[in-house]
Every structure is written in C-alpha cells, then in structure tokens.
Amino acid sequence: MDQPNISKKAQNSRARIVEAAYQLFLRQGYHRTSMRQISAEAGLTVGAIYNHFVNKEAIWEAVFMAKHPYREIMPLLKSVDSPTIAGFVRQSASHLVTELSRRSDLLNLMFIELVEFGGKHIPVLFQAIFPEAVQLGETLARKAGNLRPIPNLVLLRSFMGLFFSYYITEIMLPEEIRRQMGSEALDTFIDIYLYGVLDEPMRERND
Amino acid sequence: MDQPNISKKAQNSRARIVEAAYQLFLRQGYHRTSMRQISAEAGLTVGAIYNHFVNKEAIWEAVFMAKHPYREIMPLLKSVDSPTIAGFVRQSASHLVTELSRRSDLLNLMFIELVEFGGKHIPVLFQAIFPEAVQLGETLARKAGNLRPIPNLVLLRSFMGLFFSYYITEIMLPEEIRRQMGSEALDTFIDIYLYGVLDEPMRERND
DNA sequence: CCTACCGATCGGTAGG
DNA sequence: CCTACCGATCGGTAGG
C-alpha cells in the first residue's frame, strides 16, 4: 500500500479532471471556466493537467465524449419494454422528460459544443452512437402499431426531434406561460406525434 | 457640414457597434470576441464603446434584441397567405427552412444566450414578441381544416417546435447521413405534424 | 471619442 | 529512463 499502482493513479487523476471540468463547463460555460478552476476542483496543479491533456480543448473533447446526453438517454430508452409503438413513445417521453427536467443541464453540453466549437466534434460522437441509434429505430419500427410509410431513419430522427421540440420551446418560455399551459403540454405533444406517425387506432393512452 | 448632428453620429456609432458585435459573436461566440475586435470592426476605439454601452454584456443585450430569429421569422410567417392550415404549415415550413439553411447562424444567437447567460434575457425578448405570437396562433387556428382539440398556445408551441426539431436534428447529423435521408425528411416531418394536429382530411399536399 | 493605462487573470510551459 | 507533479512564471489579453 506504500507503492500504489502508478497507472491507476494516472487514470484516477484523469477521471477527476474530466469530472471537475464537466461540472464547471455546465455551470459556467467553456470560456468562463479557467484551467485554474479545473485543477483546483480536481485536486491537482495546473501543470499537472498537461500531463493528461495537451490543452484545454482536449479536456472538452474528453468531457463531451464521456458525458454527452446519449450516455444517459440510450440506457433509459432500452429499459422501456412496451410492446406497442404508442406505449413505447409514451413511456419513453415520460422517462426522458423527467430526466431532462431533473437535469436541465443535459443538453447544455450540446449547446456549448455548437456555440464554442461550431459542432466540429459532433461527427466523432455520431459515429460512436450511430449503430445503437439504428438498432433503436429498428426496434421501434418492429413494435405493434400501424406506422404510416416513414423511412426508419426519419422515424428515429422525428422521435428524437419530439424531445428537442418540447425541451427547446420549454426553455424559451418564461415560467409564467409554462404554468398557463400546464403539464398537459407534454401529453399533447406526444399525442400530436402519435397521431402523426401512426396510421389508425392504437393511439389510445393504454401504457 | 462642419458641424454634423451629434445625436445622429452617436446613433450611427451605436449601430455600427451592434452590427460589428453581431457578426463577431456569431462567428466566434461571445467570450472569444474581444472588445478590441468589436471596436476595430466598428471603426472606433475600445474606450469609445463605453460611451454607448456600460459593458460587454450590454452590447450582447442590444445584439440579442435587435437580431434574434423572430425578427426574421415573424414577417416571413405573416407573408404566408394560404387559407388552409395544411397549406399554411407547408408554406411556412418551406420558407422557414429555406431561410434557416441560407442563414444557418440564425439560431446560434439563441444558443449563445442559453450557454453564456443561462437564458436570462429570454423573458424580456418573450414579452416583446408574445402579442405577435398569440395573434399568429389565433390566425392559424381560424384557418380551414379540422383541428383536433388542442389549446391555442400548445398548438403554437408545437408549430414552433416542428422547426426546432427539424433544425436541431439536422445540425446534429453529419453531412453523410443527411444526404442519405434526402430532402424528403422535411416533407415527412411536415406530414407527421399535419397528421398529428388535423382531424381528418385536408392533409393532402395541395398548397 | 482618444491615449494610456490599471488590477487580474488567461492558457500554457519553464526547470527540477 | 519513466510517471506524476511542484512552485513559479512566461507572453498576451480580459474588462474597465
């Protein structure tokens, strides 16, 4: 115990840097967060960070890949086991929106990426998650329910778009208006989507 | 001509600062843009800027209020004159998406606001556009077509959400996948929306 | 509206 | 020769 595994120590430092940077980036944005803050939060010196990352942007890349919303969203979607499309969409929506409102900062990572880096790291991220996403699209298409003729990829895209549309319009509404709409807004969004993609019945709320 | 109108000169300087800052903020983000850059682009010194704005954030507020997407979107939507809901949605969508792809930076202002300021200026912006938006919602609801029972505000919100969902998912897709989906993706998104909000017929593409 | 400058802090690197 | 890290400081730039 006097001679700890050096490699493990290094991995631990790296993990602490990523975790500290993640918290700070979300709270303050990328440019408002200094290397000093990251190093202080991670419990090592500024110089020490550069043994793990060549520069600040490399830290962002590690944070982005390790903490992007999909890492939370995918397991959530996989845990939904309704046999019908309608049930799957309703359950997914309630899970996702609960998660998004509990952690309203989740999509901020994507916004920072878009604002600060022009989205240049997104293709790499996309490659990593594409197979899983395609699989999800196929799972969705195989469930019971008469889908209108919609290509799998577009179906998947619109499914994800459902949450973006709800979340972004929610962010942009002042508290007051949000209350006026009530919690039915989400149900209505889901209904619109289900009426939009399904052909005939199966749209009832029977999850 | 030796004694130009001072107030006009001041207004002109202010306008040049806002325009210069707008270009730079979009291109580089807020924190990557220095007061020096803005002053150089606007053709005056750093100190001079502080005769027009108390600080850098005040410049952002002026840019945000003057250049936000609604300023472009609202006139566009008002110019659409189809008598049916379906026609209105289809025409609006084609106009908006054309405009958004021609100026892919339009929504970036919103993202910067969210990332750098936590969205704290949005309520002010919202107050300014809310009456117009409500009017638009009513116009939409009065057009021909059997709407399912959806509250006006939620209908308007979902209508705006349609574009967010399309635009955000487009940003997040690498060029390659976007091409695979083809240009029908937008048409499919619109169809899903129309099937979602309309009760029975009138969904045909007859704009 | 300018020149000149401030306290502080930035991302990154020196030698050991 | 490696790793992980230190105290101190680099040249420049931030908002004001």
Coordinates of C-alpha atoms (C1' of nucleotides) in Angstrom, one line a residue:
Chain A
M1 CA 0.0 0.0 0.0
D2 CA 3.0 2.3 0.1
Q3 CA 3.6 1.8 -3.6
P4 CA 0.3 2.4 -5.3
N5 CA -0.2 1.4 -8.9
I6 CA 1.0 4.4 -10.9
S7 CA -1.1 3.7 -13.9
K8 CA -4.2 3.5 -11.7
K9 CA -3.3 6.8 -10.1
A10 CA -3.0 8.4 -13.5
Q11 CA -6.3 7.1 -14.6
N12 CA -7.8 8.4 -11.4
S13 CA -6.4 11.9 -12.0
R14 CA -7.7 11.9 -15.5
A15 CA -11.1 10.9 -14.3
R16 CA -11.1 13.6 -11.7
I17 CA -10.1 16.2 -14.3
V18 CA -12.9 15.2 -16.6
E19 CA -15.5 15.2 -13.8
A20 CA -14.4 18.6 -12.5
A21 CA -14.3 20.1 -16.0
Y22 CA -17.8 18.6 -16.7
Q23 CA -19.3 20.3 -13.6
L24 CA -17.6 23.6 -14.3
F25 CA -18.4 23.7 -18.0
L26 CA -22.1 23.1 -17.4
R27 CA -22.3 25.7 -14.7
Q28 CA -20.2 28.4 -16.3
G29 CA -19.7 27.6 -19.9
Y30 CA -16.4 26.7 -21.6
H31 CA -14.6 30.1 -21.7
R32 CA -15.8 31.2 -18.2
T33 CA -14.0 28.2 -16.8
S34 CA -10.3 28.5 -16.2
M35 CA -7.7 25.8 -16.1
R36 CA -7.1 27.0 -12.5
Q37 CA -10.6 26.2 -11.6
I38 CA -10.5 22.8 -13.2
S39 CA -7.2 22.0 -11.5
A40 CA -8.4 23.2 -8.1
E41 CA -11.6 21.2 -8.3
A42 CA -9.7 18.1 -9.5
G43 CA -7.2 18.5 -6.6
L44 CA -4.0 18.9 -8.6
T45 CA -2.0 21.7 -10.1
V46 CA -2.4 23.4 -13.4
G47 CA 0.8 22.0 -14.7
A48 CA -0.2 18.5 -13.7
I49 CA -3.2 18.7 -16.0
Y50 CA -1.0 19.0 -19.0
N51 CA 0.4 15.5 -18.3
H52 CA -3.1 14.2 -19.1
F53 CA -4.3 16.6 -21.8
V54 CA -2.4 18.6 -24.4
N55 CA -4.6 21.6 -23.9
K56 CA -8.0 22.9 -22.7
E57 CA -9.8 21.8 -25.9
A58 CA -8.6 18.2 -25.3
I59 CA -10.3 18.3 -22.0
W60 CA -13.5 19.5 -23.6
E61 CA -13.3 16.6 -26.1
A62 CA -13.0 14.1 -23.3
V63 CA -15.9 15.6 -21.4
F64 CA -18.1 15.8 -24.4
M65 CA -17.5 12.1 -25.3
A66 CA -17.9 10.9 -21.8
K67 CA -20.9 12.9 -20.7
H68 CA -23.0 13.6 -23.8
P69 CA -26.7 13.2 -23.3
Y70 CA -26.9 9.9 -25.2
R71 CA -24.9 8.2 -22.5
E72 CA -27.9 8.8 -20.2
I73 CA -30.7 8.6 -22.8
M74 CA -29.8 5.3 -24.5
P75 CA -30.0 3.1 -21.4
L76 CA -33.2 4.8 -20.5
L77 CA -34.7 4.0 -23.9
K78 CA -33.5 0.5 -23.7
S79 CA -35.2 0.0 -20.4
V80 CA -38.6 0.8 -21.9
D81 CA -40.3 -2.5 -22.8
S82 CA -43.8 -1.7 -24.1
P83 CA -44.8 -4.0 -27.0
T84 CA -46.6 -1.2 -28.9
I85 CA -45.2 1.9 -30.5
A86 CA -47.7 4.1 -28.7
G87 CA -46.8 2.6 -25.4
F88 CA -43.1 2.9 -26.1
V89 CA -43.4 6.5 -27.2
R90 CA -45.4 7.5 -24.1
Q91 CA -43.2 5.7 -21.7
S92 CA -40.0 7.0 -23.3
A93 CA -41.4 10.5 -23.3
S94 CA -42.3 10.4 -19.6
H95 CA -38.9 9.0 -18.7
L96 CA -36.9 11.4 -20.9
V97 CA -38.8 14.5 -19.8
T98 CA -38.4 13.5 -16.2
E99 CA -34.7 13.0 -16.7
L100 CA -34.4 16.3 -18.6
S101 CA -36.2 18.3 -16.1
R102 CA -34.2 16.7 -13.2
R103 CA -31.1 17.5 -15.1
S104 CA -31.9 20.5 -17.2
D105 CA -28.2 20.9 -18.0
L106 CA -28.0 17.8 -20.0
L107 CA -28.5 19.4 -23.4
N108 CA -26.2 22.3 -22.5
L109 CA -23.3 20.1 -23.5
M110 CA -24.6 20.1 -27.0
F111 CA -25.2 23.8 -27.0
I112 CA -21.7 24.5 -25.8
E113 CA -20.4 22.3 -28.5
L114 CA -22.4 24.2 -31.1
V115 CA -21.5 27.7 -29.8
E116 CA -17.9 27.2 -28.9
F117 CA -16.7 24.7 -31.4
G118 CA -19.2 25.1 -34.2
G119 CA -20.2 21.5 -33.8
K120 CA -16.9 20.1 -35.1
H121 CA -16.8 17.2 -32.6
I122 CA -20.2 16.0 -33.4
P123 CA -19.3 13.7 -36.3
V124 CA -17.0 11.7 -34.0
L125 CA -19.7 11.5 -31.4
F126 CA -22.2 10.4 -34.0
Q127 CA -20.1 7.6 -35.3
A128 CA -19.9 6.2 -31.8
I129 CA -23.6 6.2 -31.2
F130 CA -24.9 5.6 -34.7
P131 CA -25.1 1.7 -34.5
E132 CA -27.1 1.9 -31.3
A133 CA -29.4 4.5 -32.7
V134 CA -30.1 2.5 -35.8
Q135 CA -30.9 -0.5 -33.6
L136 CA -33.3 1.6 -31.6
G137 CA -35.0 2.8 -34.9
E138 CA -35.5 -0.8 -35.9
T139 CA -36.8 -1.9 -32.5
L140 CA -39.3 1.0 -32.7
A141 CA -40.4 0.0 -36.2
R142 CA -40.9 -3.6 -35.3
K143 CA -43.3 -2.9 -32.4
A144 CA -47.1 -3.3 -32.7
G145 CA -48.9 -0.5 -34.4
N146 CA -49.6 0.6 -37.9
L147 CA -46.9 3.0 -38.9
R148 CA -47.6 5.2 -41.8
P149 CA -44.9 4.7 -44.5
I150 CA -42.0 6.6 -42.9
P151 CA -38.4 5.6 -43.5
N152 CA -36.7 4.2 -40.4
L153 CA -34.1 6.9 -40.2
V154 CA -36.6 9.7 -40.5
L155 CA -38.8 8.0 -37.9
L156 CA -35.9 7.8 -35.5
R157 CA -35.0 11.4 -36.2
S158 CA -38.5 12.6 -35.7
F159 CA -38.7 10.6 -32.4
M160 CA -35.6 12.5 -31.1
G161 CA -37.0 15.7 -32.6
L162 CA -40.1 15.3 -30.4
F163 CA -38.0 15.8 -27.3
F164 CA -35.9 18.6 -28.8
S165 CA -39.1 20.5 -29.8
Y166 CA -40.6 20.1 -26.3
Y167 CA -37.4 20.9 -24.5
I168 CA -36.3 23.9 -26.6
T169 CA -39.7 25.5 -26.5
E170 CA -39.9 24.9 -22.8
I171 CA -36.5 26.7 -22.2
M172 CA -37.7 29.6 -24.2
L173 CA -40.9 30.1 -22.3
P174 CA -41.0 32.2 -19.2
E175 CA -42.1 30.4 -16.1
E176 CA -45.5 32.1 -16.2
I177 CA -46.6 30.9 -19.6
R178 CA -45.3 27.5 -18.8
R179 CA -47.7 27.3 -15.9
Q180 CA -50.6 28.5 -18.1
M181 CA -50.0 25.6 -20.4
G182 CA -50.0 23.2 -17.6
S183 CA -48.5 19.7 -17.6
E184 CA -50.8 18.6 -20.4
A185 CA -48.5 20.3 -22.9
L186 CA -46.2 17.2 -23.0
D187 CA -49.2 14.9 -23.3
T188 CA -50.4 17.0 -26.2
F189 CA -47.0 16.9 -27.8
I190 CA -46.9 13.1 -27.6
D191 CA -50.5 12.8 -28.9
I192 CA -49.6 15.0 -31.9
Y193 CA -46.6 12.8 -32.6
L194 CA -48.5 9.6 -32.3
Y195 CA -51.4 10.8 -34.5
G196 CA -48.6 11.9 -36.8
V197 CA -46.8 8.6 -37.2
L198 CA -49.5 6.0 -36.6
D199 CA -52.0 5.1 -39.3
E200 CA -55.2 4.3 -37.4
P201 CA -56.1 3.1 -33.9
M202 CA -53.5 2.1 -31.2
R203 CA -53.2 5.8 -30.3
E204 CA -55.1 5.4 -27.0
R205 CA -53.3 6.0 -23.8
N206 CA -53.0 2.4 -22.7
D207 CA -49.5 2.1 -21.5
Chain B
M1 CA -21.3 70.2 -42.9
D2 CA -18.5 71.0 -40.4
Q3 CA -20.9 70.5 -37.5
P4 CA -22.7 67.2 -38.1
N5 CA -25.6 66.3 -36.0
I6 CA -24.0 64.8 -32.8
S7 CA -27.0 62.6 -32.0
K8 CA -27.1 61.1 -35.4
K9 CA -23.4 60.4 -35.2
A10 CA -23.9 58.7 -31.9
Q11 CA -26.7 56.6 -33.2
N12 CA -24.6 55.7 -36.2
S13 CA -21.7 54.6 -33.9
R14 CA -24.1 52.6 -31.8
A15 CA -25.5 50.9 -34.8
R16 CA -22.0 50.1 -36.1
I17 CA -21.0 48.6 -32.8
V18 CA -24.1 46.4 -32.7
E19 CA -23.6 45.2 -36.3
A20 CA -19.9 44.5 -35.7
A21 CA -20.6 42.7 -32.5
Y22 CA -23.3 40.7 -34.1
Q23 CA -21.0 39.4 -36.9
L24 CA -18.2 38.6 -34.4
F25 CA -20.4 36.9 -31.8
L26 CA -21.9 34.7 -34.5
R27 CA -18.6 33.8 -35.9
Q28 CA -16.6 33.4 -32.7
G29 CA -19.0 33.2 -29.8
Y30 CA -19.3 35.7 -27.0
H31 CA -16.2 35.1 -25.0
R32 CA -13.9 34.6 -27.9
T33 CA -14.8 38.0 -29.1
S34 CA -12.9 40.9 -27.5
M35 CA -13.8 44.5 -27.1
R36 CA -10.8 45.3 -29.2
Q37 CA -12.2 43.3 -32.1
I38 CA -15.5 44.9 -31.9
S39 CA -14.0 48.4 -31.7
A40 CA -11.7 47.7 -34.6
E41 CA -14.6 46.3 -36.7
A42 CA -16.8 49.2 -35.8
G43 CA -14.1 51.7 -36.5
L44 CA -13.6 53.3 -33.1
T45 CA -11.5 52.7 -30.0
V46 CA -12.2 50.5 -27.0
G47 CA -12.8 53.4 -24.7
A48 CA -15.3 54.9 -27.1
I49 CA -17.5 51.9 -27.0
Y50 CA -18.1 52.5 -23.3
N51 CA -19.8 55.8 -24.2
H52 CA -22.6 53.7 -25.7
F53 CA -22.7 50.6 -23.6
V54 CA -21.9 50.2 -19.9
N55 CA -20.1 46.9 -20.5
K56 CA -19.8 44.0 -22.9
E57 CA -23.0 42.3 -21.7
A58 CA -25.0 45.4 -22.6
I59 CA -23.7 45.0 -26.2
W60 CA -24.9 41.4 -26.1
E61 CA -28.4 42.5 -25.0
A62 CA -28.6 45.0 -27.8
V63 CA -27.5 42.5 -30.3
F64 CA -29.8 39.8 -29.0
M65 CA -32.8 42.1 -29.0
A66 CA -32.0 43.6 -32.5
K67 CA -31.1 40.4 -34.3
H68 CA -32.9 37.5 -32.7
P69 CA -34.5 35.0 -35.1
Y70 CA -38.1 36.2 -34.6
R71 CA -37.2 39.5 -36.3
E72 CA -36.7 37.4 -39.5
I73 CA -39.3 34.7 -38.8
M74 CA -42.4 36.8 -38.0
P75 CA -42.5 38.8 -41.2
L76 CA -41.9 35.6 -43.1
L77 CA -44.9 33.9 -41.4
K78 CA -47.1 36.9 -41.9
S79 CA -46.4 36.8 -45.7
V80 CA -47.9 33.3 -45.9
D81 CA -51.5 33.6 -47.0
S82 CA -52.8 30.1 -47.6
P83 CA -56.5 29.7 -46.4
T84 CA -56.0 26.2 -45.0
I85 CA -53.9 25.0 -42.0
A86 CA -52.2 22.4 -44.1
G87 CA -51.3 24.9 -46.8
F88 CA -50.1 27.4 -44.2
V89 CA -47.9 24.9 -42.4
R90 CA -46.4 23.6 -45.6
Q91 CA -45.7 27.1 -47.0
S92 CA -44.3 28.3 -43.7
A93 CA -42.1 25.3 -43.4
S94 CA -40.6 25.6 -46.8
H95 CA -40.0 29.4 -46.2
L96 CA -38.5 28.9 -42.8
V97 CA -36.3 26.0 -43.7
T98 CA -35.0 27.8 -46.7
E99 CA -34.2 30.8 -44.6
L100 CA -32.6 28.7 -41.8
S101 CA -30.4 26.9 -44.2
R102 CA -29.4 30.1 -46.0
R103 CA -28.5 31.6 -42.7
S104 CA -27.6 28.6 -40.5
D105 CA -26.3 31.0 -37.9
L106 CA -29.8 32.3 -37.0
L107 CA -30.4 30.1 -34.1
N108 CA -26.9 30.5 -32.8
L109 CA -27.9 33.7 -31.1
M110 CA -30.3 31.6 -29.1
F111 CA -27.7 29.0 -28.2
I112 CA -25.2 31.7 -27.1
E113 CA -27.9 33.2 -25.0
L114 CA -28.5 29.8 -23.4
V115 CA -24.9 28.8 -22.9
E116 CA -23.4 32.1 -21.9
F117 CA -26.2 33.8 -20.0
G118 CA -28.3 30.8 -18.9
G119 CA -31.2 32.3 -20.9
K120 CA -31.7 35.2 -18.5
H121 CA -32.6 37.7 -21.3
I122 CA -35.2 35.5 -22.8
P123 CA -38.2 36.7 -20.7
V124 CA -37.6 40.3 -22.0
L125 CA -37.4 39.0 -25.5
F126 CA -40.5 37.0 -25.0
Q127 CA -42.6 39.9 -23.7
A128 CA -41.7 41.8 -26.8
I129 CA -42.9 39.1 -29.2
F130 CA -45.7 37.4 -27.2
P131 CA -48.6 39.5 -28.6
E132 CA -47.5 38.8 -32.2
A133 CA -47.1 35.2 -31.4
V134 CA -50.6 34.9 -29.9
Q135 CA -52.0 36.6 -32.9
L136 CA -50.2 34.1 -35.1
G137 CA -51.7 31.2 -33.1
E138 CA -55.2 32.6 -33.5
T139 CA -54.7 33.1 -37.2
L140 CA -53.6 29.5 -37.5
A141 CA -56.5 28.2 -35.5
R142 CA -59.0 30.1 -37.6
K143 CA -57.8 28.7 -40.9
A144 CA -59.8 25.9 -42.7
G145 CA -59.1 22.4 -41.5
N146 CA -60.4 20.3 -38.7
L147 CA -58.0 20.7 -35.8
R148 CA -58.1 18.1 -33.1
P149 CA -58.9 19.6 -29.7
I150 CA -55.5 21.3 -29.0
P151 CA -55.2 24.5 -26.9
N152 CA -54.1 27.5 -29.0
L153 CA -50.9 28.1 -27.0
V154 CA -49.9 24.5 -27.3
L155 CA -50.7 24.5 -31.0
L156 CA -48.4 27.5 -31.5
R157 CA -45.7 26.0 -29.4
S158 CA -45.8 22.7 -31.3
F159 CA -45.7 24.6 -34.5
M160 CA -42.5 26.3 -33.5
G161 CA -41.3 23.0 -32.1
L162 CA -41.6 21.5 -35.5
F163 CA -38.9 23.7 -36.8
F164 CA -36.7 23.3 -33.8
S165 CA -36.9 19.5 -34.0
Y166 CA -36.0 19.6 -37.7
Y167 CA -33.2 22.1 -37.3
I168 CA -31.6 20.6 -34.2
T169 CA -31.6 17.1 -35.5
E170 CA -30.2 18.4 -38.8
I171 CA -27.3 20.2 -37.0
M172 CA -26.5 17.0 -35.2
L173 CA -26.4 14.8 -38.2
P174 CA -23.1 14.5 -40.2
E175 CA -23.4 15.6 -43.8
E176 CA -23.3 12.0 -45.0
I177 CA -26.4 10.8 -43.1
R178 CA -28.2 14.0 -44.0
R179 CA -27.8 13.1 -47.7
Q180 CA -29.0 9.5 -47.1
M181 CA -32.2 10.9 -45.7
G182 CA -32.6 13.2 -48.7
S183 CA -34.8 16.3 -48.9
E184 CA -37.9 14.3 -48.2
A185 CA -37.0 14.4 -44.5
L186 CA -38.6 17.8 -44.2
D187 CA -41.7 16.8 -46.1
T188 CA -42.0 13.8 -43.8
F189 CA -41.6 16.0 -40.7
I190 CA -44.4 18.2 -42.0
D191 CA -46.6 15.3 -42.8
I192 CA -46.2 13.9 -39.3
Y193 CA -47.1 17.3 -37.9
L194 CA -50.2 17.7 -40.0
Y195 CA -51.4 14.2 -39.4
G196 CA -50.7 15.0 -35.7
V197 CA -52.8 18.2 -35.4
L198 CA -55.5 17.7 -38.1
D199 CA -58.5 15.5 -37.5
E200 CA -59.4 14.0 -40.9
P201 CA -58.8 15.0 -44.5
M202 CA -57.2 18.3 -45.7
R203 CA -53.8 16.8 -45.2
E204 CA -53.0 16.3 -48.8
R205 CA -50.2 18.3 -50.4
N206 CA -52.3 20.9 -52.2
D207 CA -50.6 24.2 -51.5
Chain C
dC1 C1' -14.2 59.9 -28.7
dC2 C1' -8.9 59.1 -27.7
dT3 C1' -4.5 57.6 -25.4
dA4 C1' -2.8 55.5 -21.9
dC5 C1' -3.0 52.5 -18.6
dC6 C1' -5.0 49.6 -14.2
dG7 C1' -5.5 45.1 -11.4
dA8 C1' -6.4 40.4 -12.5
dT9 C1' -6.4 36.7 -14.9
dC10 C1' -6.0 33.9 -19.1
dG11 C1' -4.0 29.3 -21.3
dG12 C1' 0.2 27.2 -21.3
dT13 C1' 5.2 25.9 -20.1
dA14 C1' 9.9 26.5 -17.7
dG15 C1' 13.4 23.7 -14.8
dG16 C1' 13.8 20.3 -11.4
Chain D
dC1 C1' 14.6 6.5 -18.4
dC2 C1' 9.7 6.8 -16.8
dT3 C1' 5.5 8.8 -14.4
dA4 C1' 3.3 12.4 -12.0
dC5 C1' 3.6 16.5 -10.2
dC6 C1' 5.6 21.0 -8.0
dG7 C1' 6.3 26.4 -7.4
dA8 C1' 7.0 30.0 -10.3
dT9 C1' 6.5 32.4 -14.2
dC10 C1' 6.0 33.1 -19.4
dG11 C1' 3.8 36.3 -23.2
dG12 C1' -0.6 38.3 -24.0
dT13 C1' -5.2 39.8 -23.2
dA14 C1' -9.5 40.5 -20.5
dG15 C1' -13.0 44.2 -19.0
dG16 C1' -12.8 48.7 -17.4

